[in-house]
């Protein structure tokens, strides 16, 4: 067990003990810096000191944050004062602190292993509230990769037929929401409505507009086949979708 996992025992105990105090009986209270502190008794009672499956910590802007996942499928984030900043069920113990958006501050990325890419959840660190917030519908954009120093990302997803049909979405994140602005679709397997090929569409106000069609043989020009094509195309053409 890591040092921080051991420390989390103490913090969880303090968190549970504090819920017994009369001034902490509300389901939600607010700290001095206006960060919402969840004190939901039902969830807290489910977090037992001996049920921690994984715990990790990071330091952001001089403050320590501890993330804990329990065997009863509860994930929570505590600060160094043992305040519960975030608590929710339904995540996975496969998570890590990582600077996803390259702003110099660690975020939390969850991994659900699937093939050929990993489905994920994402909590971004919010400097305004000094806590973490979930990015809506991030699971719909597996294997997301940042495009250099831009604010844009691209993801990859199989559409079946042994991964011979697939698509890659171009998007950005704003106010913890995803905005899709483009997509590349590869089709080379039993397509009823489309010929084999690469179809590139711009998305404006949720409306998809076909802008480019390329032969599927285009992928042969790239060392990493479709993976090389996708990366190269988005890097060179993302500004056409803004």
Coordinates of C-alpha atoms in Angstrom, one line a residue:
X1 CA 0.0 0.0 0.0
X2 CA 1.3 3.5 -0.9
X3 CA 2.0 6.2 1.6
X4 CA -1.0 8.1 0.3
X5 CA -3.3 5.1 0.5
X6 CA -2.4 4.8 4.2
X7 CA -3.0 8.5 4.7
X8 CA -6.3 8.2 3.0
X9 CA -7.4 5.9 5.9
X10 CA -7.0 8.8 8.3
X11 CA -8.7 11.3 6.0
X12 CA -11.7 8.9 5.3
X13 CA -12.1 8.4 9.1
X14 CA -12.1 12.1 9.7
X15 CA -14.6 12.6 6.9
X16 CA -17.0 10.0 8.4
X17 CA -16.5 11.2 11.9
X18 CA -17.3 14.8 10.9
X19 CA -20.7 13.6 9.5
X20 CA -21.8 12.8 13.1
X21 CA -21.4 16.4 14.2
X22 CA -24.7 18.4 14.4
X23 CA -23.3 21.2 12.2
X24 CA -22.5 18.6 9.5
X25 CA -25.8 16.9 9.3
X26 CA -26.9 18.6 6.1
X27 CA -26.4 16.7 2.8
X28 CA -24.3 19.5 1.5
X29 CA -22.4 22.3 3.1
X30 CA -20.0 25.0 1.7
X31 CA -16.5 25.7 2.8
X32 CA -14.9 29.1 3.3
X33 CA -13.8 29.3 -0.3
X34 CA -17.2 28.4 -1.6
X35 CA -16.2 24.9 -2.8
X36 CA -19.2 22.6 -2.5
X37 CA -18.4 19.9 0.1
X38 CA -20.6 16.8 -0.3
X39 CA -21.6 15.2 3.0
X40 CA -24.0 12.6 1.8
X41 CA -24.4 10.2 4.7
X42 CA -25.4 7.2 2.5
X43 CA -22.3 7.3 0.4
X44 CA -20.0 8.1 3.3
X45 CA -21.3 5.1 5.2
X46 CA -20.4 2.9 2.2
X47 CA -16.8 4.0 2.4
X48 CA -15.0 1.8 4.9
X49 CA -11.4 2.2 5.8
X50 CA -10.6 -1.4 4.9
X51 CA -12.4 -1.3 1.5
X52 CA -10.0 1.0 -0.3
X53 CA -9.0 -0.6 -3.6
X54 CA -6.7 2.2 -4.9
X55 CA -5.6 5.6 -3.9
X56 CA -3.3 8.2 -5.3
X57 CA -2.4 11.9 -4.7
X58 CA -1.1 15.0 -6.5
X59 CA -0.2 18.5 -5.6
X60 CA -1.8 21.4 -7.5
X61 CA -1.0 25.0 -6.9
X62 CA 0.5 24.2 -3.5
X63 CA -2.5 22.1 -2.3
X64 CA -2.7 18.3 -2.0
X65 CA -5.5 16.3 -3.5
X66 CA -6.2 12.6 -2.8
X67 CA -8.3 10.4 -5.0
X68 CA -9.7 7.2 -3.6
X69 CA -11.6 4.2 -5.2
X70 CA -13.3 1.7 -2.9
X71 CA -14.3 -1.9 -3.5
X72 CA -18.0 -0.8 -3.4
X73 CA -17.5 1.2 -6.6
X74 CA -17.3 4.6 -4.9
X75 CA -14.8 7.2 -6.1
X76 CA -14.0 10.4 -4.2
X77 CA -11.5 13.2 -4.0
X78 CA -10.4 14.8 -0.7
X79 CA -8.3 17.8 -0.1
X80 CA -5.6 18.0 2.6
X81 CA -8.2 19.2 5.1
X82 CA -10.2 16.0 4.6
X83 CA -13.0 17.9 2.9
X84 CA -14.8 15.7 0.3
X85 CA -14.6 17.7 -3.0
X86 CA -16.1 15.1 -5.3
X87 CA -17.8 11.8 -4.8
X88 CA -19.5 9.5 -7.3
X89 CA -20.2 5.9 -8.3
X90 CA -19.7 4.3 -11.6
X91 CA -16.1 5.0 -12.4
X92 CA -13.2 2.5 -12.5
X93 CA -10.2 2.0 -10.3
X94 CA -8.0 2.4 -13.4
X95 CA -7.3 6.1 -13.1
X96 CA -4.3 8.4 -13.0
X97 CA -3.4 12.0 -12.4
X98 CA -2.3 13.5 -15.7
X99 CA -2.2 16.9 -17.3
X100 CA -4.7 16.1 -20.1
X101 CA -5.3 19.6 -21.4
X102 CA -1.6 20.7 -21.0
X103 CA -2.3 23.7 -18.8
X104 CA 0.3 22.7 -16.2
X105 CA -2.3 21.4 -13.8
X106 CA -3.1 17.7 -13.2
X107 CA -6.5 16.2 -14.2
X108 CA -7.9 12.7 -13.6
X109 CA -8.3 10.3 -16.5
X110 CA -10.1 6.9 -16.1
X111 CA -9.5 4.0 -18.4
X112 CA -11.9 1.2 -19.4
X113 CA -9.9 -1.2 -21.5
X114 CA -11.6 -2.0 -24.8
X115 CA -10.3 -2.8 -28.3
X116 CA -8.9 -1.2 -30.3
X117 CA -9.0 2.0 -28.2
X118 CA -9.7 2.7 -24.5
X119 CA -13.1 4.2 -23.5
X120 CA -12.4 6.8 -20.8
X121 CA -13.9 9.3 -18.4
X122 CA -12.2 12.7 -17.6
X123 CA -12.2 15.1 -14.7
X124 CA -10.6 18.4 -15.4
X125 CA -9.1 20.5 -12.7
X126 CA -11.1 23.8 -12.3
X127 CA -8.9 26.7 -11.0
X128 CA -12.0 28.8 -10.2
X129 CA -13.3 26.4 -7.6
X130 CA -10.0 24.5 -6.9
X131 CA -11.6 21.2 -7.5
X132 CA -12.4 18.7 -10.3
X133 CA -15.3 18.6 -12.7
X134 CA -16.4 15.9 -15.1
X135 CA -16.3 16.5 -18.8
X136 CA -19.7 15.6 -20.2
X137 CA -19.9 12.6 -22.6
X138 CA -16.2 12.1 -22.7
X139 CA -16.8 8.3 -23.0
X140 CA -18.0 9.0 -26.6
X141 CA -14.5 10.1 -27.6
X142 CA -12.2 7.1 -26.8
X143 CA -8.4 7.4 -27.1
X144 CA -8.5 11.2 -27.3
X145 CA -5.2 12.9 -28.3
X146 CA -4.4 16.6 -28.1
X147 CA -3.4 18.3 -31.4
X148 CA 0.0 19.8 -30.6
X149 CA -0.3 23.2 -28.8
X150 CA -3.8 23.8 -30.1
X151 CA -7.0 23.5 -28.0
X152 CA -8.3 20.7 -30.3
X153 CA -8.3 16.9 -29.8
X154 CA -9.1 13.9 -32.0
X155 CA -10.5 10.5 -31.0
X156 CA -10.8 7.2 -32.7
X157 CA -13.6 4.6 -32.6
X158 CA -14.3 1.4 -34.4
X159 CA -17.6 1.0 -36.3
X160 CA -17.3 -2.8 -36.6
X161 CA -16.4 -5.3 -39.2
X162 CA -13.1 -6.2 -37.5
X163 CA -12.2 -2.5 -37.3
X164 CA -12.3 -2.0 -41.1
X165 CA -15.1 0.5 -40.6
X166 CA -14.2 3.4 -38.2
X167 CA -14.4 7.1 -37.6
X168 CA -12.3 9.8 -35.9
X169 CA -13.8 12.9 -34.4
X170 CA -12.2 16.4 -34.1
X171 CA -13.4 18.3 -31.0
X172 CA -12.6 20.9 -28.4
X173 CA -13.7 21.2 -24.7
X174 CA -15.4 24.3 -23.4
X175 CA -17.1 24.8 -20.0
X176 CA -16.6 21.0 -19.4
X177 CA -18.5 20.1 -22.5
X178 CA -17.4 18.6 -25.8
X179 CA -18.0 20.4 -29.1
X180 CA -17.5 18.2 -32.1
X181 CA -16.5 20.1 -35.3
X182 CA -15.4 17.4 -37.7
X183 CA -15.2 13.7 -38.4
X184 CA -13.4 11.3 -40.7
X185 CA -15.1 8.0 -41.6
X186 CA -13.3 5.1 -43.1
X187 CA -15.4 2.5 -44.9
X188 CA -14.0 -0.7 -46.5
X189 CA -16.3 -3.5 -45.4
X190 CA -19.8 -4.5 -46.5
X191 CA -21.2 -1.0 -46.7
X192 CA -24.8 -0.9 -48.0
X193 CA -25.2 2.9 -48.3
X194 CA -21.6 4.0 -49.0
X195 CA -18.8 2.9 -51.3
X196 CA -15.4 2.0 -49.9
X197 CA -13.6 5.2 -49.1
X198 CA -12.7 8.0 -46.7
X199 CA -15.4 10.5 -46.0
X200 CA -14.6 13.8 -44.3
X201 CA -17.3 16.0 -42.9
X202 CA -17.4 19.4 -41.2
X203 CA -20.0 19.7 -38.4
X204 CA -21.7 23.0 -37.9
X205 CA -24.6 23.4 -35.4
X206 CA -24.8 19.6 -35.2
X207 CA -25.3 19.4 -39.0
X208 CA -22.7 17.3 -40.9
X209 CA -21.5 18.6 -44.3
X210 CA -19.5 16.3 -46.5
X211 CA -16.4 18.2 -47.6
X212 CA -13.9 15.6 -49.0
X213 CA -14.0 12.1 -50.3
X214 CA -10.8 10.1 -50.7
X215 CA -10.2 6.5 -52.0
X216 CA -9.6 4.0 -49.2
X217 CA -6.2 3.2 -50.8
X218 CA -5.0 6.6 -49.5
X219 CA -4.2 4.8 -46.2
X220 CA -1.5 2.8 -47.9
X221 CA 0.6 5.9 -48.3
X222 CA 1.2 6.1 -44.6
X223 CA 3.6 4.0 -42.5
X224 CA 1.0 3.5 -39.8
X225 CA -1.8 3.1 -42.2
X226 CA -5.1 4.7 -40.9
X227 CA -3.4 5.8 -37.7
X228 CA -0.8 7.8 -39.6
X229 CA -3.4 9.2 -42.0
X230 CA -5.7 10.4 -39.2
X231 CA -3.0 12.1 -37.2
X232 CA -1.5 13.8 -40.3
X233 CA -4.8 14.9 -41.7
X234 CA -6.0 16.6 -38.5
X235 CA -2.7 18.3 -37.8
X236 CA -2.7 19.8 -41.3
X237 CA -6.4 20.6 -41.7
X238 CA -8.0 21.2 -38.3
X239 CA -8.2 24.9 -38.9
X240 CA -10.6 24.2 -41.8
X241 CA -13.2 23.0 -39.3
X242 CA -13.1 26.0 -37.0

